[in-house]
Each structure stands twice: as structure tokens, then as C-alpha cells.
Amino acid sequence: MVLALKVVCKFRGIASGLPTIYSTKFRCHPPVISSVFNPGISLVKLAHSLVRERVNPGDIVIDATVGNGHDTLLLSTLVGATGKVFGFDIQETAIVTAKSILQNSASGENVSLFVDSHANMKKNIPTHYHRKISAIMFNLGYLPGSNKQVITQTYSTLTALNDARELLASNGIITVLAYPGHSGGEVETDNVKNWCLSLAPEDYQVQLHENSANSVTAPKFFAIFRGGIGIAGQ
């Protein structure tokens, strides 16, 4: 919490003398979103770095968009044998690819994968894990190397983000990589930003990372911290 100085000036009548200064302190919150420009940095690697800082062995985590399984593998490695990973993707090919990656790396025993939308993740997570999820990762857009017409949708993404907020632990992190450069991506990215702006600043801090001066079409990375301020990457 930030203590800011409030200055109050009181004038006595209409005399030409200087005002009397009274100072009081009041509580205020920093803006919910802080912007960070990191030219040339890999936003994927930054997401992984921030997640590593928040996830420990034995934690429960979610890959909301499994894709090719790289985030899933990272999460599986971080939580270890005593942890649990839940992964979601609407494309069965993505789930098959992720399973192959996990098997080849001798990981995956702690992973449950669902051919389902991330909008349905809350109902697939046992209730005793609710409010205990350390990290929830989103990588929006389309599956690399597949049909670019099959993309994440704004409505389902916002539904998933609302559920993520209810699932997240008190010191957890949500990461969202958004891509405004493809068809439908700009609307989705704008809606993600507006969702972040709707969060209570006393409970959340959001970092918006960009790595390109072309802010219109360049990827955007949102790091959403619940409780405490994440400073890695700044």
C-alpha cells in the first residue's frame, strides 16, 4: 500500500498573505496496469521466468491453452511429482502433441489434459483446488502450424479469465500472451486489457509487457499478480 501526501490549503478571508499549509496522509493504490517496454525480449521466456518465481514443487497449476505443450511441460517440471497440472485445448491434435512432448521428456504423470475449451476449466477442476491454483497460463491466438482460422475467441477467453480469478491462490499469477496482429486478435487483446483494468487495484497488480515499437500489431504480454507486486522483467 502506498501512503501519499495530501496537501490542503486554507485561506483566512481575502487577505493577500500566503495560505496556511496542512498536510495529512491518506491511503491510495497504484494503477492496476503498469506498462513495461522490453525491446527484443522474448515474451514467452518472460512468461516462463515470472511463473518460475511463483510456482513451487507440490503446487497446482493450469495451462489454459495447451497448444504444442511447451507451457505444459514447464509447469509439469516446476510442480514435480507432488504437484498437479491441468491443461485445456479445444483441438485434439494439440493434446496429442502435448502428450508426446511430455512422454519424451519423462514428464506428464502429474498432468491431466482435456479436449475442451478453457471456458470450461472451472468445472473440470476439483473444488478442493479452487483458490489454490498458483499459476494459470494463457497463450491466445491459433495453434502454431495448424489452421489459422481456429483461434481463441473473445467470449470464451473472458469467461476463462473470470474463472481463473476465482481459482487463483492469494499469491498466484495469471499470464496472458495476446496477439492483436491476426484476424480477431485485436478485439480479443483489447478485451483482455479492459478485463485487467476492471480488477480491484487493492487485490491485483498487472504488468503489460511489449517488445516492439509497433504497438498496434505486436504481441502483448499481461502478467497479472494477485497479492504483492511482481517486479521480474522490469
PDB file of C-alpha atoms in Angstrom:
ATOM      1  CA  MET A   1       0.000   0.000   0.000  1.00  0.00           C
ATOM      2  CA  VAL A   2       1.276   3.468  -0.872  1.00  0.00           C
ATOM      3  CA  LEU A   3       0.943   6.387   1.537  1.00  0.00           C
ATOM      4  CA  ALA A   4       0.596   9.606  -0.423  1.00  0.00           C
ATOM      5  CA  LEU A   5       0.838  13.143   0.871  1.00  0.00           C
ATOM      6  CA  LYS A   6      -2.337  15.183   0.623  1.00  0.00           C
ATOM      7  CA  VAL A   7      -1.844  18.940   0.748  1.00  0.00           C
ATOM      8  CA  VAL A   8      -4.724  21.167   1.900  1.00  0.00           C
ATOM      9  CA  CYS A   9      -4.555  24.958   1.614  1.00  0.00           C
ATOM     10  CA  LYS A  10      -6.759  27.176   3.774  1.00  0.00           C
ATOM     11  CA  PHE A  11      -7.034  30.916   3.235  1.00  0.00           C
ATOM     12  CA  ARG A  12      -8.095  33.287   6.003  1.00  0.00           C
ATOM     13  CA  GLY A  13     -10.546  35.705   4.431  1.00  0.00           C
ATOM     14  CA  ILE A  14      -9.305  37.532   1.357  1.00  0.00           C
ATOM     15  CA  ALA A  15      -6.034  38.783   2.753  1.00  0.00           C
ATOM     16  CA  SER A  16      -3.065  38.824   0.421  1.00  0.00           C
ATOM     17  CA  GLY A  17      -0.941  36.663   2.714  1.00  0.00           C
ATOM     18  CA  LEU A  18       0.296  33.173   1.869  1.00  0.00           C
ATOM     19  CA  PRO A  19      -2.022  30.240   2.588  1.00  0.00           C
ATOM     20  CA  THR A  20      -1.602  28.070   5.649  1.00  0.00           C
ATOM     21  CA  ILE A  21      -0.490  24.570   4.616  1.00  0.00           C
ATOM     22  CA  TYR A  22      -1.884  21.499   6.348  1.00  0.00           C
ATOM     23  CA  SER A  23      -0.680  18.020   5.423  1.00  0.00           C
ATOM     24  CA  THR A  24      -2.463  14.733   6.010  1.00  0.00           C
ATOM     25  CA  LYS A  25      -1.758  11.210   4.814  1.00  0.00           C
ATOM     26  CA  PHE A  26      -4.269   9.018   3.061  1.00  0.00           C
ATOM     27  CA  ARG A  27      -4.110   5.559   1.531  1.00  0.00           C
ATOM     28  CA  CYS A  28      -4.087   5.203  -2.230  1.00  0.00           C
ATOM     29  CA  HIS A  29      -3.350   2.434  -4.694  1.00  0.00           C
ATOM     30  CA  PRO A  30      -1.062   2.462  -7.733  1.00  0.00           C
ATOM     31  CA  PRO A  31      -2.702   1.993 -11.147  1.00  0.00           C
ATOM     32  CA  VAL A  32      -3.767  -1.595 -11.769  1.00  0.00           C
ATOM     33  CA  ILE A  33      -1.720  -1.738 -15.006  1.00  0.00           C
ATOM     34  CA  SER A  34       1.898  -0.664 -15.358  1.00  0.00           C
ATOM     35  CA  SER A  35       3.453  -0.735 -18.830  1.00  0.00           C
ATOM     36  CA  VAL A  36       6.930  -2.137 -19.454  1.00  0.00           C
ATOM     37  CA  PHE A  37       8.770  -1.833 -22.785  1.00  0.00           C
ATOM     38  CA  ASN A  38      11.440  -4.500 -23.288  1.00  0.00           C
ATOM     39  CA  PRO A  39      12.730  -4.195 -26.877  1.00  0.00           C
ATOM     40  CA  GLY A  40      13.694  -7.530 -28.357  1.00  0.00           C
ATOM     41  CA  ILE A  41      12.896  -9.643 -25.301  1.00  0.00           C
ATOM     42  CA  SER A  42      11.111 -12.975 -25.781  1.00  0.00           C
ATOM     43  CA  LEU A  43       7.692 -12.584 -24.196  1.00  0.00           C
ATOM     44  CA  VAL A  44       7.375 -16.372 -23.944  1.00  0.00           C
ATOM     45  CA  LYS A  45      10.622 -16.578 -21.978  1.00  0.00           C
ATOM     46  CA  LEU A  46       9.482 -13.688 -19.796  1.00  0.00           C
ATOM     47  CA  ALA A  47       6.236 -15.507 -19.023  1.00  0.00           C
ATOM     48  CA  HIS A  48       8.210 -18.613 -18.085  1.00  0.00           C
ATOM     49  CA  SER A  49      10.532 -16.570 -15.877  1.00  0.00           C
ATOM     50  CA  LEU A  50       7.683 -14.983 -13.941  1.00  0.00           C
ATOM     51  CA  VAL A  51       5.935 -18.319 -13.489  1.00  0.00           C
ATOM     52  CA  ARG A  52       9.134 -19.895 -12.169  1.00  0.00           C
ATOM     53  CA  GLU A  53       9.213 -17.227  -9.464  1.00  0.00           C
ATOM     54  CA  ARG A  54       5.716 -18.106  -8.238  1.00  0.00           C
ATOM     55  CA  VAL A  55       5.445 -21.886  -8.664  1.00  0.00           C
ATOM     56  CA  ASN A  56       6.935 -24.420  -6.245  1.00  0.00           C
ATOM     57  CA  PRO A  57       7.039 -28.224  -6.047  1.00  0.00           C
ATOM     58  CA  GLY A  58       3.667 -29.566  -4.964  1.00  0.00           C
ATOM     59  CA  ASP A  59       1.676 -26.647  -6.405  1.00  0.00           C
ATOM     60  CA  ILE A  60      -1.480 -26.896  -8.511  1.00  0.00           C
ATOM     61  CA  VAL A  61      -1.333 -25.071 -11.866  1.00  0.00           C
ATOM     62  CA  ILE A  62      -3.275 -24.695 -15.129  1.00  0.00           C
ATOM     63  CA  ASP A  63      -2.272 -24.425 -18.782  1.00  0.00           C
ATOM     64  CA  ALA A  64      -5.426 -22.841 -20.197  1.00  0.00           C
ATOM     65  CA  THR A  65      -4.253 -23.138 -23.826  1.00  0.00           C
ATOM     66  CA  VAL A  66      -2.093 -26.242 -24.223  1.00  0.00           C
ATOM     67  CA  GLY A  67      -1.109 -25.622 -27.854  1.00  0.00           C
ATOM     68  CA  ASN A  68       2.106 -27.514 -28.608  1.00  0.00           C
ATOM     69  CA  GLY A  69       2.625 -28.304 -24.930  1.00  0.00           C
ATOM     70  CA  HIS A  70       5.657 -26.173 -24.102  1.00  0.00           C
ATOM     71  CA  ASP A  71       3.966 -24.301 -21.240  1.00  0.00           C
ATOM     72  CA  THR A  72       2.503 -27.592 -20.031  1.00  0.00           C
ATOM     73  CA  LEU A  73       5.960 -29.134 -19.893  1.00  0.00           C
ATOM     74  CA  LEU A  74       7.345 -26.184 -17.949  1.00  0.00           C
ATOM     75  CA  LEU A  75       4.527 -26.369 -15.407  1.00  0.00           C
ATOM     76  CA  SER A  76       4.893 -30.137 -15.048  1.00  0.00           C
ATOM     77  CA  THR A  77       8.597 -29.748 -14.338  1.00  0.00           C
ATOM     78  CA  LEU A  78       8.063 -26.960 -11.804  1.00  0.00           C
ATOM     79  CA  VAL A  79       5.398 -28.669  -9.679  1.00  0.00           C
ATOM     80  CA  GLY A  80       7.117 -32.066  -9.697  1.00  0.00           C
ATOM     81  CA  ALA A  81       5.695 -35.421  -8.695  1.00  0.00           C
ATOM     82  CA  THR A  82       3.729 -33.990  -5.763  1.00  0.00           C
ATOM     83  CA  GLY A  83       2.065 -31.256  -7.825  1.00  0.00           C
ATOM     84  CA  LYS A  84      -0.677 -31.246 -10.435  1.00  0.00           C
ATOM     85  CA  VAL A  85      -1.142 -29.678 -13.874  1.00  0.00           C
ATOM     86  CA  PHE A  86      -4.489 -29.279 -15.627  1.00  0.00           C
ATOM     87  CA  GLY A  87      -4.338 -28.493 -19.349  1.00  0.00           C
ATOM     88  CA  PHE A  88      -7.051 -27.464 -21.819  1.00  0.00           C
ATOM     89  CA  ASP A  89      -7.287 -27.146 -25.594  1.00  0.00           C
ATOM     90  CA  ILE A  90     -10.208 -27.442 -27.998  1.00  0.00           C
ATOM     91  CA  GLN A  91      -8.062 -29.203 -30.607  1.00  0.00           C
ATOM     92  CA  GLU A  92      -7.321 -32.879 -30.107  1.00  0.00           C
ATOM     93  CA  THR A  93      -4.163 -32.547 -32.206  1.00  0.00           C
ATOM     94  CA  ALA A  94      -2.793 -30.135 -29.603  1.00  0.00           C
ATOM     95  CA  ILE A  95      -3.464 -32.591 -26.784  1.00  0.00           C
ATOM     96  CA  VAL A  96      -1.822 -35.435 -28.734  1.00  0.00           C
ATOM     97  CA  THR A  97       1.258 -33.288 -29.407  1.00  0.00           C
ATOM     98  CA  ALA A  98       1.487 -32.237 -25.770  1.00  0.00           C
ATOM     99  CA  LYS A  99       1.274 -35.840 -24.575  1.00  0.00           C
ATOM    100  CA  SER A 100       4.122 -36.772 -26.913  1.00  0.00           C
ATOM    101  CA  ILE A 101       6.306 -33.932 -25.608  1.00  0.00           C
ATOM    102  CA  LEU A 102       5.600 -34.906 -22.012  1.00  0.00           C
ATOM    103  CA  GLN A 103       6.391 -38.565 -22.665  1.00  0.00           C
ATOM    104  CA  ASN A 104       9.642 -37.762 -24.454  1.00  0.00           C
ATOM    105  CA  SER A 105      10.797 -35.674 -21.508  1.00  0.00           C
ATOM    106  CA  ALA A 106       9.874 -38.287 -18.902  1.00  0.00           C
ATOM    107  CA  SER A 107       7.241 -35.895 -17.520  1.00  0.00           C
ATOM    108  CA  GLY A 108       3.490 -35.966 -17.567  1.00  0.00           C
ATOM    109  CA  GLU A 109       2.490 -38.287 -14.746  1.00  0.00           C
ATOM    110  CA  ASN A 110       1.276 -35.201 -12.911  1.00  0.00           C
ATOM    111  CA  VAL A 111      -0.680 -33.804 -15.886  1.00  0.00           C
ATOM    112  CA  SER A 112      -4.382 -34.133 -16.747  1.00  0.00           C
ATOM    113  CA  LEU A 113      -5.255 -32.929 -20.254  1.00  0.00           C
ATOM    114  CA  PHE A 114      -8.752 -32.082 -21.511  1.00  0.00           C
ATOM    115  CA  VAL A 115     -10.002 -31.680 -25.080  1.00  0.00           C
ATOM    116  CA  ASP A 116     -12.206 -28.807 -24.001  1.00  0.00           C
ATOM    117  CA  SER A 117     -12.408 -25.029 -24.024  1.00  0.00           C
ATOM    118  CA  HIS A 118     -10.660 -23.084 -21.308  1.00  0.00           C
ATOM    119  CA  ALA A 119     -14.085 -21.536 -20.718  1.00  0.00           C
ATOM    120  CA  ASN A 120     -14.997 -24.854 -19.065  1.00  0.00           C
ATOM    121  CA  MET A 121     -11.896 -25.255 -16.942  1.00  0.00           C
ATOM    122  CA  LYS A 122     -13.529 -24.362 -13.631  1.00  0.00           C
ATOM    123  CA  LYS A 123     -15.984 -27.253 -13.812  1.00  0.00           C
ATOM    124  CA  ASN A 124     -13.123 -29.650 -14.604  1.00  0.00           C
ATOM    125  CA  ILE A 125     -11.017 -28.584 -11.612  1.00  0.00           C
ATOM    126  CA  PRO A 126     -11.937 -30.370  -8.351  1.00  0.00           C
ATOM    127  CA  THR A 127     -13.472 -27.897  -5.906  1.00  0.00           C
ATOM    128  CA  HIS A 128     -10.843 -28.575  -3.253  1.00  0.00           C
ATOM    129  CA  TYR A 129      -8.302 -26.971  -5.602  1.00  0.00           C
ATOM    130  CA  HIS A 130     -10.306 -23.776  -6.053  1.00  0.00           C
ATOM    131  CA  ARG A 131      -8.477 -20.705  -4.710  1.00  0.00           C
ATOM    132  CA  LYS A 132      -5.315 -22.805  -4.537  1.00  0.00           C
ATOM    133  CA  ILE A 133      -4.004 -22.514  -8.107  1.00  0.00           C
ATOM    134  CA  SER A 134      -0.527 -20.951  -8.145  1.00  0.00           C
ATOM    135  CA  ALA A 135      -0.308 -20.148 -11.865  1.00  0.00           C
ATOM    136  CA  ILE A 136      -2.655 -20.081 -14.847  1.00  0.00           C
ATOM    137  CA  MET A 137      -1.093 -19.588 -18.281  1.00  0.00           C
ATOM    138  CA  PHE A 138      -2.848 -18.392 -21.456  1.00  0.00           C
ATOM    139  CA  ASN A 139      -1.270 -18.236 -24.918  1.00  0.00           C
ATOM    140  CA  LEU A 140      -4.014 -16.904 -27.165  1.00  0.00           C
ATOM    141  CA  GLY A 141      -4.468 -16.954 -30.932  1.00  0.00           C
ATOM    142  CA  TYR A 142      -4.080 -20.063 -33.083  1.00  0.00           C
ATOM    143  CA  LEU A 143      -2.131 -23.294 -32.748  1.00  0.00           C
ATOM    144  CA  PRO A 144       1.263 -22.846 -34.484  1.00  0.00           C
ATOM    145  CA  GLY A 145       1.490 -24.930 -37.646  1.00  0.00           C
ATOM    146  CA  SER A 146      -2.246 -25.578 -37.814  1.00  0.00           C
ATOM    147  CA  ASN A 147      -5.381 -23.982 -39.264  1.00  0.00           C
ATOM    148  CA  LYS A 148      -5.120 -20.246 -38.552  1.00  0.00           C
ATOM    149  CA  GLN A 149      -8.895 -19.952 -38.719  1.00  0.00           C
ATOM    150  CA  VAL A 150      -9.201 -21.893 -35.466  1.00  0.00           C
ATOM    151  CA  ILE A 151      -8.434 -19.238 -32.867  1.00  0.00           C
ATOM    152  CA  THR A 152      -9.284 -18.421 -29.295  1.00  0.00           C
ATOM    153  CA  GLN A 153     -12.493 -16.411 -29.050  1.00  0.00           C
ATOM    154  CA  THR A 154     -13.015 -13.250 -27.025  1.00  0.00           C
ATOM    155  CA  TYR A 155     -16.084 -14.520 -25.190  1.00  0.00           C
ATOM    156  CA  SER A 156     -14.533 -17.815 -24.116  1.00  0.00           C
ATOM    157  CA  THR A 157     -11.285 -16.086 -23.143  1.00  0.00           C
ATOM    158  CA  LEU A 158     -13.108 -13.607 -20.899  1.00  0.00           C
ATOM    159  CA  THR A 159     -15.133 -16.436 -19.365  1.00  0.00           C
ATOM    160  CA  ALA A 160     -11.908 -18.310 -18.671  1.00  0.00           C
ATOM    161  CA  LEU A 161     -10.268 -15.235 -17.149  1.00  0.00           C
ATOM    162  CA  ASN A 162     -13.208 -14.729 -14.814  1.00  0.00           C
ATOM    163  CA  ASP A 163     -12.949 -18.363 -13.753  1.00  0.00           C
ATOM    164  CA  ALA A 164      -9.187 -18.021 -13.375  1.00  0.00           C
ATOM    165  CA  ARG A 165      -9.721 -15.199 -10.921  1.00  0.00           C
ATOM    166  CA  GLU A 166     -11.911 -17.470  -8.809  1.00  0.00           C
ATOM    167  CA  LEU A 167      -9.429 -20.353  -8.987  1.00  0.00           C
ATOM    168  CA  LEU A 168      -6.258 -18.382  -8.288  1.00  0.00           C
ATOM    169  CA  ALA A 169      -4.443 -18.593  -4.954  1.00  0.00           C
ATOM    170  CA  SER A 170      -3.907 -15.436  -2.900  1.00  0.00           C
ATOM    171  CA  ASN A 171      -0.330 -15.062  -4.176  1.00  0.00           C
ATOM    172  CA  GLY A 172      -0.880 -16.574  -7.628  1.00  0.00           C
ATOM    173  CA  ILE A 173      -0.145 -15.345 -11.136  1.00  0.00           C
ATOM    174  CA  ILE A 174      -2.091 -15.343 -14.412  1.00  0.00           C
ATOM    175  CA  THR A 175      -0.077 -14.885 -17.606  1.00  0.00           C
ATOM    176  CA  VAL A 176      -1.719 -13.946 -20.904  1.00  0.00           C
ATOM    177  CA  LEU A 177       0.091 -13.722 -24.237  1.00  0.00           C
ATOM    178  CA  ALA A 178      -2.189 -11.970 -26.719  1.00  0.00           C
ATOM    179  CA  TYR A 179      -1.684 -11.406 -30.437  1.00  0.00           C
ATOM    180  CA  PRO A 180      -3.511  -8.415 -31.968  1.00  0.00           C
ATOM    181  CA  GLY A 181      -1.901  -8.971 -35.376  1.00  0.00           C
ATOM    182  CA  HIS A 182      -4.192 -11.767 -36.603  1.00  0.00           C
ATOM    183  CA  SER A 183      -7.858 -11.586 -37.555  1.00  0.00           C
ATOM    184  CA  GLY A 184      -9.909 -11.159 -34.390  1.00  0.00           C
ATOM    185  CA  GLY A 185      -6.792 -10.771 -32.279  1.00  0.00           C
ATOM    186  CA  GLU A 186      -7.032  -7.016 -31.821  1.00  0.00           C
ATOM    187  CA  VAL A 187     -10.538  -7.236 -30.369  1.00  0.00           C
ATOM    188  CA  GLU A 188      -9.518 -10.076 -28.077  1.00  0.00           C
ATOM    189  CA  THR A 189      -6.409  -8.210 -26.892  1.00  0.00           C
ATOM    190  CA  ASP A 190      -8.392  -5.036 -26.189  1.00  0.00           C
ATOM    191  CA  ASN A 191     -10.915  -7.030 -24.186  1.00  0.00           C
ATOM    192  CA  VAL A 192      -8.166  -8.691 -22.157  1.00  0.00           C
ATOM    193  CA  LYS A 193      -6.747  -5.261 -21.346  1.00  0.00           C
ATOM    194  CA  ASN A 194     -10.178  -3.960 -20.342  1.00  0.00           C
ATOM    195  CA  TRP A 195     -10.657  -7.027 -18.144  1.00  0.00           C
ATOM    196  CA  CYS A 196      -7.357  -6.252 -16.432  1.00  0.00           C
ATOM    197  CA  LEU A 197      -8.464  -2.655 -15.894  1.00  0.00           C
ATOM    198  CA  SER A 198     -11.603  -3.931 -14.150  1.00  0.00           C
ATOM    199  CA  LEU A 199      -9.568  -5.705 -11.461  1.00  0.00           C
ATOM    200  CA  ALA A 200      -9.504  -4.178  -7.986  1.00  0.00           C
ATOM    201  CA  PRO A 201      -6.113  -2.445  -7.595  1.00  0.00           C
ATOM    202  CA  GLU A 202      -6.002  -3.304  -3.906  1.00  0.00           C
ATOM    203  CA  ASP A 203      -6.012  -7.005  -4.829  1.00  0.00           C
ATOM    204  CA  TYR A 204      -4.191  -7.160  -8.181  1.00  0.00           C
ATOM    205  CA  GLN A 205      -1.246  -5.667  -9.996  1.00  0.00           C
ATOM    206  CA  VAL A 206      -0.864  -6.060 -13.766  1.00  0.00           C
ATOM    207  CA  GLN A 207       2.241  -5.608 -15.882  1.00  0.00           C
ATOM    208  CA  LEU A 208       1.717  -5.064 -19.621  1.00  0.00           C
ATOM    209  CA  HIS A 209       4.913  -6.015 -21.445  1.00  0.00           C
ATOM    210  CA  GLU A 210       5.676  -5.148 -25.076  1.00  0.00           C
ATOM    211  CA  ASN A 211       8.836  -5.907 -27.032  1.00  0.00           C
ATOM    212  CA  SER A 212       8.205  -3.952 -30.224  1.00  0.00           C
ATOM    213  CA  ALA A 213       7.622  -0.293 -31.035  1.00  0.00           C
ATOM    214  CA  ASN A 214       4.873  -1.394 -33.444  1.00  0.00           C
ATOM    215  CA  SER A 215       2.306  -1.399 -30.667  1.00  0.00           C
ATOM    216  CA  VAL A 216      -0.700  -1.965 -32.945  1.00  0.00           C
ATOM    217  CA  THR A 217       0.101  -5.478 -34.152  1.00  0.00           C
ATOM    218  CA  ALA A 218       2.899  -6.559 -31.805  1.00  0.00           C
ATOM    219  CA  PRO A 219       2.178  -9.273 -29.209  1.00  0.00           C
ATOM    220  CA  LYS A 220       1.145  -8.125 -25.745  1.00  0.00           C
ATOM    221  CA  PHE A 221       2.028  -9.943 -22.545  1.00  0.00           C
ATOM    222  CA  PHE A 222      -0.120  -9.413 -19.464  1.00  0.00           C
ATOM    223  CA  ALA A 223       1.288 -10.587 -16.122  1.00  0.00           C
ATOM    224  CA  ILE A 224      -1.468 -10.496 -13.511  1.00  0.00           C
ATOM    225  CA  PHE A 225      -0.332 -10.787  -9.908  1.00  0.00           C
ATOM    226  CA  ARG A 226      -2.747 -11.467  -7.086  1.00  0.00           C
ATOM    227  CA  GLY A 227      -1.283 -10.173  -3.836  1.00  0.00           C
ATOM    228  CA  GLY A 228       2.106  -8.493  -3.968  1.00  0.00           C
ATOM    229  CA  ILE A 229       3.781  -6.831  -6.908  1.00  0.00           C
ATOM    230  CA  GLY A 230       5.819  -8.830  -9.403  1.00  0.00           C
ATOM    231  CA  ILE A 231       8.945  -6.982 -10.442  1.00  0.00           C
ATOM    232  CA  ALA A 232      10.810  -9.525 -12.564  1.00  0.00           C
ATOM    233  CA  GLY A 233      11.455  -8.406 -16.107  1.00  0.00           C
ATOM    234  CA  GLN A 234      11.480  -4.692 -15.315  1.00  0.00           C
TER     235      GLN A 234
END
